[in-house]
Every structure is written in C-alpha cells, then in structure tokens.
PDB file of N, CA and C in Angstrom:
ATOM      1  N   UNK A1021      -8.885 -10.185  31.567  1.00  0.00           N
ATOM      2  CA  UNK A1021      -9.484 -11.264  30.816  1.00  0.00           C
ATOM      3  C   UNK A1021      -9.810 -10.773  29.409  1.00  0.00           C
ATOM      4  N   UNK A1022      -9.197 -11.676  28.344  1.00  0.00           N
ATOM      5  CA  UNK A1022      -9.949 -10.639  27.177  1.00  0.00           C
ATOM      6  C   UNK A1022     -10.943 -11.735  26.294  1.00  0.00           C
ATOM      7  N   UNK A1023     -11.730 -11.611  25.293  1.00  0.00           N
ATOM      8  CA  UNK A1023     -12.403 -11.671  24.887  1.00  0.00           C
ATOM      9  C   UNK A1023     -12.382 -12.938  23.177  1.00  0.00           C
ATOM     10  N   UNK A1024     -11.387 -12.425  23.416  1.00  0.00           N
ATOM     11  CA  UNK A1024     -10.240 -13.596  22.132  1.00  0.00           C
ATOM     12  C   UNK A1024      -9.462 -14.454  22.534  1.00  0.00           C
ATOM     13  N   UNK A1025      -8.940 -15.483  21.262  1.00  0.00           N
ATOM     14  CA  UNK A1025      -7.975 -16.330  22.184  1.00  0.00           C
ATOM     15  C   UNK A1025      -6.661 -15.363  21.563  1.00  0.00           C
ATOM     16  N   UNK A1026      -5.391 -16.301  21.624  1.00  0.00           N
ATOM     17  CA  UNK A1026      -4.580 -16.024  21.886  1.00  0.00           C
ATOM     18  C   UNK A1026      -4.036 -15.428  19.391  1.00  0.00           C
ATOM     19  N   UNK A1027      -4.415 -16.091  19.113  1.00  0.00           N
ATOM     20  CA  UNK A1027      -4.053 -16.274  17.318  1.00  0.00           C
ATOM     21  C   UNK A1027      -5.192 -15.374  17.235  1.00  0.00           C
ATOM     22  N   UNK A1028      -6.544 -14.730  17.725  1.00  0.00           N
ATOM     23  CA  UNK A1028      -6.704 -13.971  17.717  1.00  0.00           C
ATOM     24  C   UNK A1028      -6.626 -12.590  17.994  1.00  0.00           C
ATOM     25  N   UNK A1029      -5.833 -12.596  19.235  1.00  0.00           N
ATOM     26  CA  UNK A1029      -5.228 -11.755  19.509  1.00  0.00           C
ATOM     27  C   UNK A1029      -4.109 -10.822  18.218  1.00  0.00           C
ATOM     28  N   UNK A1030      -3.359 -12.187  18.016  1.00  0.00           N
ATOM     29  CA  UNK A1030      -2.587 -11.563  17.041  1.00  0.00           C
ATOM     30  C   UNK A1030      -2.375 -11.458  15.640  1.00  0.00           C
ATOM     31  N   UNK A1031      -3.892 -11.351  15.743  1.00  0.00           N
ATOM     32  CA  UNK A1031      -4.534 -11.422  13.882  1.00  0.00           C
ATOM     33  C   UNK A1031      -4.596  -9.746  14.284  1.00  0.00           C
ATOM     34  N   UNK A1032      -5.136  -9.743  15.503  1.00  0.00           N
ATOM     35  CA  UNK A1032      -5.916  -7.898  15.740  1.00  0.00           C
ATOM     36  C   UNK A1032      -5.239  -7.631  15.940  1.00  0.00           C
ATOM     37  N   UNK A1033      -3.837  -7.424  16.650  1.00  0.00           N
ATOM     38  CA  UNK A1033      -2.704  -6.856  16.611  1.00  0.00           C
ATOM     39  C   UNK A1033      -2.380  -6.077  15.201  1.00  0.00           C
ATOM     40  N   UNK A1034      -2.088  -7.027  14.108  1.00  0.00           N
ATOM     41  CA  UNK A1034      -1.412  -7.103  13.302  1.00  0.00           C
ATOM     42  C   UNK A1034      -2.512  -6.244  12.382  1.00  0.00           C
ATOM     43  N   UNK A1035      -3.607  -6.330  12.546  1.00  0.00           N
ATOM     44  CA  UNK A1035      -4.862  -5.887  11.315  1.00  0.00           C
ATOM     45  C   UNK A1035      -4.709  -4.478  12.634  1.00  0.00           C
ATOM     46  N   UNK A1036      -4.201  -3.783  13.164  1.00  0.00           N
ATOM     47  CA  UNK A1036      -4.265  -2.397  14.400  1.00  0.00           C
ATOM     48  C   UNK A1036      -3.107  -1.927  14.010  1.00  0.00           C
ATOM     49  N   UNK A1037      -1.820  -2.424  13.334  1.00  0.00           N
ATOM     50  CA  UNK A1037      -0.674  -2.197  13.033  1.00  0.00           C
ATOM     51  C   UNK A1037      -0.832  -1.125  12.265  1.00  0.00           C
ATOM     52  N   UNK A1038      -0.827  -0.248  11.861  1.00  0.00           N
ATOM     53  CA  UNK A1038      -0.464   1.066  11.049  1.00  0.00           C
ATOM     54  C   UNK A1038       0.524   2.172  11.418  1.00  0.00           C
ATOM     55  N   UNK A1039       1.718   1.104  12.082  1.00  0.00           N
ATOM     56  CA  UNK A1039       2.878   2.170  12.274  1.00  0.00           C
ATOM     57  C   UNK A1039       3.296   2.777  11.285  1.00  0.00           C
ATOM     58  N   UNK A1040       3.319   1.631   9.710  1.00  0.00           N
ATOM     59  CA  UNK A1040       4.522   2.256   8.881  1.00  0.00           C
ATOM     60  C   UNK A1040       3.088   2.532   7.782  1.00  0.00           C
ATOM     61  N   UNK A1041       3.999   3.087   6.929  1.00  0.00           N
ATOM     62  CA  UNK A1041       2.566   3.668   5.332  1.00  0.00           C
ATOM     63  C   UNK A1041       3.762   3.399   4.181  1.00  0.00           C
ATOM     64  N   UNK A1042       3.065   2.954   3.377  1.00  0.00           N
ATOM     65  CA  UNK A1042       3.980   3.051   1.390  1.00  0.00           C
ATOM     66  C   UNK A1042       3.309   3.613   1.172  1.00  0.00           C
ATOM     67  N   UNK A1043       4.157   4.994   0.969  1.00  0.00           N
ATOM     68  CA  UNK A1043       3.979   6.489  -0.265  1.00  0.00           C
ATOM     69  C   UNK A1043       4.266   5.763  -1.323  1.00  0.00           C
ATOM     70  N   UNK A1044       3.557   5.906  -2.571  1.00  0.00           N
ATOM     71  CA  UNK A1044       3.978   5.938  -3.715  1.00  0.00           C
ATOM     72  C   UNK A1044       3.969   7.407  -4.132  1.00  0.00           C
ATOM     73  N   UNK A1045       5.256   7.668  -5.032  1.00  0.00           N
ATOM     74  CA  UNK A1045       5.418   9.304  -5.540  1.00  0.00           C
ATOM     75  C   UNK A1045       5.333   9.298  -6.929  1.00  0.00           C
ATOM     76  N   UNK A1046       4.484  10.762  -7.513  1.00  0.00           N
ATOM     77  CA  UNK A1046       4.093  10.889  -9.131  1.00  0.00           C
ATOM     78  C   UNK A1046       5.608  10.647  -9.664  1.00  0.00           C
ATOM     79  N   UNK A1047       4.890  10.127 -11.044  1.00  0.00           N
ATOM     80  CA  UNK A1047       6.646  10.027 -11.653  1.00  0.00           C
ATOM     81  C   UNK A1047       6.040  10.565 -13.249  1.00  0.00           C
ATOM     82  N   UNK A1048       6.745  10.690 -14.409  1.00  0.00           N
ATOM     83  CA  UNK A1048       6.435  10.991 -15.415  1.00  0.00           C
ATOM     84  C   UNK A1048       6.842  10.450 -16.431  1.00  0.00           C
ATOM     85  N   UNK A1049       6.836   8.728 -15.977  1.00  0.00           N
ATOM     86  CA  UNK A1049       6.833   7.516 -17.300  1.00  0.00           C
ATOM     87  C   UNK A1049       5.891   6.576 -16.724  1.00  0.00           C
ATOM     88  N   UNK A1050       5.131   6.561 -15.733  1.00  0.00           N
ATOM     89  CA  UNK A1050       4.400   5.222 -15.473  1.00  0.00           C
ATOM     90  C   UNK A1050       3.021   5.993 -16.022  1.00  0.00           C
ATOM     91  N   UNK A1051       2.449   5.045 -16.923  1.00  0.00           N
ATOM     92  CA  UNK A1051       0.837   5.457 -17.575  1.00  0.00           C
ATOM     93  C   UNK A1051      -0.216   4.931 -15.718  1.00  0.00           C
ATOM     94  N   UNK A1052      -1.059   5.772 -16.434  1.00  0.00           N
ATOM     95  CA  UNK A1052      -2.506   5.367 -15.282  1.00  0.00           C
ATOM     96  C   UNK A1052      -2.702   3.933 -14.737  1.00  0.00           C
ATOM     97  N   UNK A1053      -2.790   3.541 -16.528  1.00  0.00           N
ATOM     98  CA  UNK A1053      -3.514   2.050 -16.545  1.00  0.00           C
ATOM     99  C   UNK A1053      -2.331   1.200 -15.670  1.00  0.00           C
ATOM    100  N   UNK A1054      -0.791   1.331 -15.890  1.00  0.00           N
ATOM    101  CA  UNK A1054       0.278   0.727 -15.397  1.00  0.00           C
ATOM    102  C   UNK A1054       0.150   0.513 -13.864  1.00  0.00           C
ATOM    103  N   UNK A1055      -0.014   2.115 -13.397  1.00  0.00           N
ATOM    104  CA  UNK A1055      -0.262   2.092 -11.823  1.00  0.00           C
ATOM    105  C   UNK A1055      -1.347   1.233 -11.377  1.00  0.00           C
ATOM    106  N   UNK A1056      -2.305   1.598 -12.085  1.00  0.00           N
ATOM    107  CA  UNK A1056      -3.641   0.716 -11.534  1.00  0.00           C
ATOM    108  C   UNK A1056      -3.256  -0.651 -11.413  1.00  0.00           C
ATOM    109  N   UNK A1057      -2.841  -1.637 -12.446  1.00  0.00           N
ATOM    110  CA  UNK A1057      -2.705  -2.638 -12.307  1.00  0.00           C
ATOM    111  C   UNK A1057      -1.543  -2.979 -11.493  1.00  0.00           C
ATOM    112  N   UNK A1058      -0.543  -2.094 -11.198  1.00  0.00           N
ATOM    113  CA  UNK A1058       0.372  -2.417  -9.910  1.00  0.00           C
ATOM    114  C   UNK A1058      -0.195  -2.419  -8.373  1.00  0.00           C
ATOM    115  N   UNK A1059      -1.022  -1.252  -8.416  1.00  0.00           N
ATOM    116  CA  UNK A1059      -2.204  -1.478  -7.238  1.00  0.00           C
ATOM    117  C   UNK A1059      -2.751  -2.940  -7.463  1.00  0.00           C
ATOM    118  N   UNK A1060      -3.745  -2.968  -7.981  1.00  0.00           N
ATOM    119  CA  UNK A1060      -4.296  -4.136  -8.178  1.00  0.00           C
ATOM    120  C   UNK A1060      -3.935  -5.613  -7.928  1.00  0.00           C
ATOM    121  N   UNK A1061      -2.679  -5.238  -8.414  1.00  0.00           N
ATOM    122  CA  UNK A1061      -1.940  -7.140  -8.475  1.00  0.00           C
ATOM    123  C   UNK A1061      -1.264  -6.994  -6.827  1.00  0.00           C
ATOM    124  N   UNK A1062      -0.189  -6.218  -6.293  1.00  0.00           N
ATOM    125  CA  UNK A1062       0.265  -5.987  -5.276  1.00  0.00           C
ATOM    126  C   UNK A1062      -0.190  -5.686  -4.282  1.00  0.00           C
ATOM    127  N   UNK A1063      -1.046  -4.810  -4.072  1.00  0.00           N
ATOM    128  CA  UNK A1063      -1.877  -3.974  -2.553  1.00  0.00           C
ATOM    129  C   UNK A1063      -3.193  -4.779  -3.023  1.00  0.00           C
ATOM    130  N   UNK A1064      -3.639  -6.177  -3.800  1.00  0.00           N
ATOM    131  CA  UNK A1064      -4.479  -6.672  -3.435  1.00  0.00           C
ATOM    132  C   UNK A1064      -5.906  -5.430  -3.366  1.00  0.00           C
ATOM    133  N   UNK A1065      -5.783  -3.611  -3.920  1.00  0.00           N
ATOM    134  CA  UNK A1065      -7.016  -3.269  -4.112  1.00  0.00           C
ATOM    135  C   UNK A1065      -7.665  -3.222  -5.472  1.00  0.00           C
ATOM    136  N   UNK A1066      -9.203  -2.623  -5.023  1.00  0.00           N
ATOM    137  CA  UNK A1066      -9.983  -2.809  -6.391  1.00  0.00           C
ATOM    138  C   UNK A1066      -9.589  -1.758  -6.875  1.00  0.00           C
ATOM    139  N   UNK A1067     -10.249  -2.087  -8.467  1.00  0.00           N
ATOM    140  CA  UNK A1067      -9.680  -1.342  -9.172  1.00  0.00           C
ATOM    141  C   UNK A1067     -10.312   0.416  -9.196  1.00  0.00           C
ATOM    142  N   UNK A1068     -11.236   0.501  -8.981  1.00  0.00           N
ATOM    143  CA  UNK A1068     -11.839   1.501  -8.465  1.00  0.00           C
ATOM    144  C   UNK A1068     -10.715   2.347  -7.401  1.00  0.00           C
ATOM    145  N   UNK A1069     -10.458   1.978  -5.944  1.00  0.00           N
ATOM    146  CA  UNK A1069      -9.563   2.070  -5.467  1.00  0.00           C
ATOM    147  C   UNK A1069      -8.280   2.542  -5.474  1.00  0.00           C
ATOM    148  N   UNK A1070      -7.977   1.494  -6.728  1.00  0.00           N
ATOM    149  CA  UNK A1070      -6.624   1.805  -7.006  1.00  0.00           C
ATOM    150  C   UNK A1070      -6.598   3.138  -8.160  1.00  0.00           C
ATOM    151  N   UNK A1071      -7.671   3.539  -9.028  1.00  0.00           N
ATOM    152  CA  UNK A1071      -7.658   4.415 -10.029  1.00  0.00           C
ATOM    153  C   UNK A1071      -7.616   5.669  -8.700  1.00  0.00           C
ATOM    154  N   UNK A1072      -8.331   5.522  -7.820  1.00  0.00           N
ATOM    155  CA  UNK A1072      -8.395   7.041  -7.191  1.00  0.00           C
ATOM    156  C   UNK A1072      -6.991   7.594  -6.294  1.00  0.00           C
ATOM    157  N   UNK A1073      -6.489   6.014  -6.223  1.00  0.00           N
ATOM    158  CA  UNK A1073      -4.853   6.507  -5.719  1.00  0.00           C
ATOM    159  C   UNK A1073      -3.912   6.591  -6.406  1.00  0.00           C
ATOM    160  N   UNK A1074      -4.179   6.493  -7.679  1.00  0.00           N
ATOM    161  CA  UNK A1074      -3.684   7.081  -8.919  1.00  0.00           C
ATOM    162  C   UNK A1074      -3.101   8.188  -9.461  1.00  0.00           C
ATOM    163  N   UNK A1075      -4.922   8.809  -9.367  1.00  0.00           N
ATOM    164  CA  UNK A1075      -5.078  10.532  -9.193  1.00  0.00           C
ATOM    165  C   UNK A1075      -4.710  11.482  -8.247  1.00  0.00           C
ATOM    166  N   UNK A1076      -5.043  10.796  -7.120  1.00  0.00           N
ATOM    167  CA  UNK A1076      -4.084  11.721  -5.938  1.00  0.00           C
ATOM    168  C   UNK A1076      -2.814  11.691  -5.991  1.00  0.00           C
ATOM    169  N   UNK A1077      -2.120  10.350  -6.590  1.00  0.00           N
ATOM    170  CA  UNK A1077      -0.555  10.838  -6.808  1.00  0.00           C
ATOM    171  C   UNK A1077      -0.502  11.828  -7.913  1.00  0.00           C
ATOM    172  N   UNK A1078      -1.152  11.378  -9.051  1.00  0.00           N
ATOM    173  CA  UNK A1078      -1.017  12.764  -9.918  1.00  0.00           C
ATOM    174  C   UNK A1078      -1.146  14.217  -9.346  1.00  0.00           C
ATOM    175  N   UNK A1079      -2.165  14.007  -8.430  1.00  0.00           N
ATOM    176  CA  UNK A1079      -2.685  15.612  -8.488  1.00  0.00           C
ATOM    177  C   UNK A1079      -1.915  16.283  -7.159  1.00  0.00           C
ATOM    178  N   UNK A1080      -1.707  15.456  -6.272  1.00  0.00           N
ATOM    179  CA  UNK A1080      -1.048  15.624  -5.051  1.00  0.00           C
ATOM    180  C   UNK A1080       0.911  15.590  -5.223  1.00  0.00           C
ATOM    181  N   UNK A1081       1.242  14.702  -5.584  1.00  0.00           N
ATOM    182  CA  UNK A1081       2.376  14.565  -6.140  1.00  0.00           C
ATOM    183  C   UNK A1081       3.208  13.211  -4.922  1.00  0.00           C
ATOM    184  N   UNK A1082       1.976  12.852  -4.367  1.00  0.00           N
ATOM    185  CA  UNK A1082       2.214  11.462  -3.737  1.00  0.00           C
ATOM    186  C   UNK A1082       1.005  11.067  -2.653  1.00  0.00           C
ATOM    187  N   UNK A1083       0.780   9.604  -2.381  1.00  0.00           N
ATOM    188  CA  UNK A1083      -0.073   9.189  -1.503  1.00  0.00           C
ATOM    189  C   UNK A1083       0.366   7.980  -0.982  1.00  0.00           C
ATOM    190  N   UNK A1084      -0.525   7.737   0.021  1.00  0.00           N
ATOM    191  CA  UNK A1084      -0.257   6.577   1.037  1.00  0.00           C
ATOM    192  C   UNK A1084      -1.319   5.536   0.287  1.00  0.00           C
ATOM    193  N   UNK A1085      -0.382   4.734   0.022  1.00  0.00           N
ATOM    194  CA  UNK A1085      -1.195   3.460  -0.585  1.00  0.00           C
ATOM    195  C   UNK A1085      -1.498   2.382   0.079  1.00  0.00           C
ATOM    196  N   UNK A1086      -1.093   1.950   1.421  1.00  0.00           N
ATOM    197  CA  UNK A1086      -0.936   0.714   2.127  1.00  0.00           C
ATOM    198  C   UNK A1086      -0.098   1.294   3.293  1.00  0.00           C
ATOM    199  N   UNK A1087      -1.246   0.860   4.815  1.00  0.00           N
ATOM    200  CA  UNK A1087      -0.543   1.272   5.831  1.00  0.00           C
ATOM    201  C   UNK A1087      -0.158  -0.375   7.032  1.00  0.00           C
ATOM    202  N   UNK A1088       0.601  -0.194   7.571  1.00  0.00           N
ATOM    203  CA  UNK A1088       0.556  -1.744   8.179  1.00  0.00           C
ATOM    204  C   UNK A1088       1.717  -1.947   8.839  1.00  0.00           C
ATOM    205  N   UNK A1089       2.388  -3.062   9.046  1.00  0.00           N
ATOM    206  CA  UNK A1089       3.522  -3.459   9.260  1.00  0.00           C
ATOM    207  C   UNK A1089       4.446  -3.509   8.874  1.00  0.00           C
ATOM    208  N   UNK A1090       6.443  -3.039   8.975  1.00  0.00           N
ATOM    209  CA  UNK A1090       7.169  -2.851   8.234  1.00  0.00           C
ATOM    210  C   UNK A1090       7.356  -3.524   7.030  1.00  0.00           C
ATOM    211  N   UNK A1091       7.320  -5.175   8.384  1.00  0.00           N
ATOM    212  CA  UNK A1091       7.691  -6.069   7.525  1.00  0.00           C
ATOM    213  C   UNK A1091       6.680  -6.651   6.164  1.00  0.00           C
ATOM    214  N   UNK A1092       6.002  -6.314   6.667  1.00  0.00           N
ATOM    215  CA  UNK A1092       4.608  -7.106   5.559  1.00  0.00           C
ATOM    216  C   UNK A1092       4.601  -5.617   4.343  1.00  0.00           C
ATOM    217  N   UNK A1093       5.170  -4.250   4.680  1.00  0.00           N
ATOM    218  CA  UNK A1093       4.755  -3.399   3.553  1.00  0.00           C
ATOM    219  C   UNK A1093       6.101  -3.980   2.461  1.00  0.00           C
ATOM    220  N   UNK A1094       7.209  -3.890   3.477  1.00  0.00           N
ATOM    221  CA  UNK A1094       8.493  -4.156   2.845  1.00  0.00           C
ATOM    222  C   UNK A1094       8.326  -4.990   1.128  1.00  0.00           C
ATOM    223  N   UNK A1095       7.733  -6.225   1.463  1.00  0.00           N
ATOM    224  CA  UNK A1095       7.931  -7.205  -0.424  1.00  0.00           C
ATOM    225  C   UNK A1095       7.043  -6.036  -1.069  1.00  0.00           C
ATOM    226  N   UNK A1096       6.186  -5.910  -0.588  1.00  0.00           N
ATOM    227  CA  UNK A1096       5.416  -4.566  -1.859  1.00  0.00           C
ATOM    228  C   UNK A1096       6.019  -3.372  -2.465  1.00  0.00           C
ATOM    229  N   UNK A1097       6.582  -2.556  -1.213  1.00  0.00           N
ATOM    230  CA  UNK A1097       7.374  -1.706  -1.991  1.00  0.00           C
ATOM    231  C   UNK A1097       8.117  -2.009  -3.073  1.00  0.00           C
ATOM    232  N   UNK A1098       9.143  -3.169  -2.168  1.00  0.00           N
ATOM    233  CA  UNK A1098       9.892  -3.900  -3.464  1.00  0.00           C
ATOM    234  C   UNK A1098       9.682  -4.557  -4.670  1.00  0.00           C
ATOM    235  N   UNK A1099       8.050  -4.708  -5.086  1.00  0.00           N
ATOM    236  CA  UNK A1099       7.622  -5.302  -5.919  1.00  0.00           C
ATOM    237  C   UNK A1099       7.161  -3.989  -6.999  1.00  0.00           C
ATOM    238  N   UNK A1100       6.852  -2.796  -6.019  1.00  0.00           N
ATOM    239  CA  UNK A1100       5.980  -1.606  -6.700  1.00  0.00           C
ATOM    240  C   UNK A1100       7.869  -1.269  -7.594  1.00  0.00           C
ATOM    241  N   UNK A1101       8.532  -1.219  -7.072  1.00  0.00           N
ATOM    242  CA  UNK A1101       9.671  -0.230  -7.608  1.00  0.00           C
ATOM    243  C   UNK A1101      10.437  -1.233  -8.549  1.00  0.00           C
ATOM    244  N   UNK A1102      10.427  -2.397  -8.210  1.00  0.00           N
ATOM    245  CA  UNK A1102      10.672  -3.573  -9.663  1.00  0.00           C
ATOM    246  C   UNK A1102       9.737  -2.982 -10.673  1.00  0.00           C
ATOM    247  N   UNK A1103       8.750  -2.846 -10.612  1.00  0.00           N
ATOM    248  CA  UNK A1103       7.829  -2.394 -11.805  1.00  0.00           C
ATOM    249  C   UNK A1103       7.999  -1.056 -12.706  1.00  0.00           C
ATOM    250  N   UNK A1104       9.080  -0.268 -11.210  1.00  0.00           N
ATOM    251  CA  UNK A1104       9.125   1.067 -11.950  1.00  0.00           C
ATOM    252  C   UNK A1104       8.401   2.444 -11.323  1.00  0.00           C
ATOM    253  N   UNK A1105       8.120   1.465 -10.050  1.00  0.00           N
ATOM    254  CA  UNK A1105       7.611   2.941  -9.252  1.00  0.00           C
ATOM    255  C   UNK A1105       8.281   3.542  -8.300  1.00  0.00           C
ATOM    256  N   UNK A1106       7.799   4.741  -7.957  1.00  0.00           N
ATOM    257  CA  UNK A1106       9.014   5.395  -7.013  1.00  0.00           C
ATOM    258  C   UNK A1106       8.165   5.159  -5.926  1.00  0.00           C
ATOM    259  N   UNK A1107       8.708   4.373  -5.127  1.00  0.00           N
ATOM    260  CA  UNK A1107       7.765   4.222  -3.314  1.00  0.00           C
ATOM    261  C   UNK A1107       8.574   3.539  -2.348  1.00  0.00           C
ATOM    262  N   UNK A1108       8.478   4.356  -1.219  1.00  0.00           N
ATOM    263  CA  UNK A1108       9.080   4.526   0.047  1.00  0.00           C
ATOM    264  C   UNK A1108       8.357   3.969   1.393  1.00  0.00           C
ATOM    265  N   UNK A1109       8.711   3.318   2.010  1.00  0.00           N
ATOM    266  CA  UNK A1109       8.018   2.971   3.626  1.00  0.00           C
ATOM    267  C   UNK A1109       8.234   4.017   4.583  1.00  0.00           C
ATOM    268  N   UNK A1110       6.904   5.140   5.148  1.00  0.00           N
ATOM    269  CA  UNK A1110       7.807   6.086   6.171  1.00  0.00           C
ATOM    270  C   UNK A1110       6.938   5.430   7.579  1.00  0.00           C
ATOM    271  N   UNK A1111       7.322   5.906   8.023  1.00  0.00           N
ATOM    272  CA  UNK A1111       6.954   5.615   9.644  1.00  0.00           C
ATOM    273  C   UNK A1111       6.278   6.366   9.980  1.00  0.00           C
TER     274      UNK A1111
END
C-alpha cells in the first residue's frame, strides 16, 4: 500500500532519478559572467549557485551541473553547447 497516488508516484520517481549528470568542462573562451548566465537561464539555478559551479569548473577542470533524467538533461546540454559550452551527459 503506498502512501501517494499514482502522478505522485511519478513526480517522486522522476525528482529520485539521478541516473544520468551534465558535466560541464573548463574551456578557455567562455567568460565567468557568460557561464553564470547559461546556468541561470538553462539549469533554472541561482545565481549564487551557478557562480560556484563556475569556479569548480575553473579550478577542477569540470563539474556536475544537473543530475536527473536522460531525457530531461538531454535539451540542456544541447542548449549549454549552442551557447558554446563544452558539456556531456555521463551515466
């Protein structure tokens, strides 16, 4: 017996989903401010947020920006690398 209905069920499914992750990787033509606002407009985070996943790509030389479902990371990637970023979906 569970506790939800059924569209709830598969809201929590889907919000439990963190099979796949978008790496974004440092590159050495996109400015700070550029990334931030690609965070911002795309992965829907704050900007706070998005400045500190910024820096870890700088300083790290890549990070996980958005973890979730293939299909739902999929238009983002494709929206991050229209812009000019280098980012990958890994599993």
């Amino acid at each position: 017996m569970s506790f939800f209905s059924k569209e709830q069920e598969v809201l929590l499914d889907e919000l439990l989903d963190h099979s796949s992750k978008l790496v974004v990787f440092n590159d050495d033509h996109n400015t700070f401010d550029w990334v931030i606002q690609c965070f911002v407009e795309l992965c829907n985070h704050s900007s706070v947020q998005a400045e500190q996943l910024s820096y870890m790509i700088h300083f790290n030389g890549k990070a996980t920006v958005k973890s979730g479902n293939h299909d739902k990371l999929k238009p983002i990637k494709d929206a991050l690398v229209d812009r000019g970023l280098s980012a990958v979906i890994e599993k």
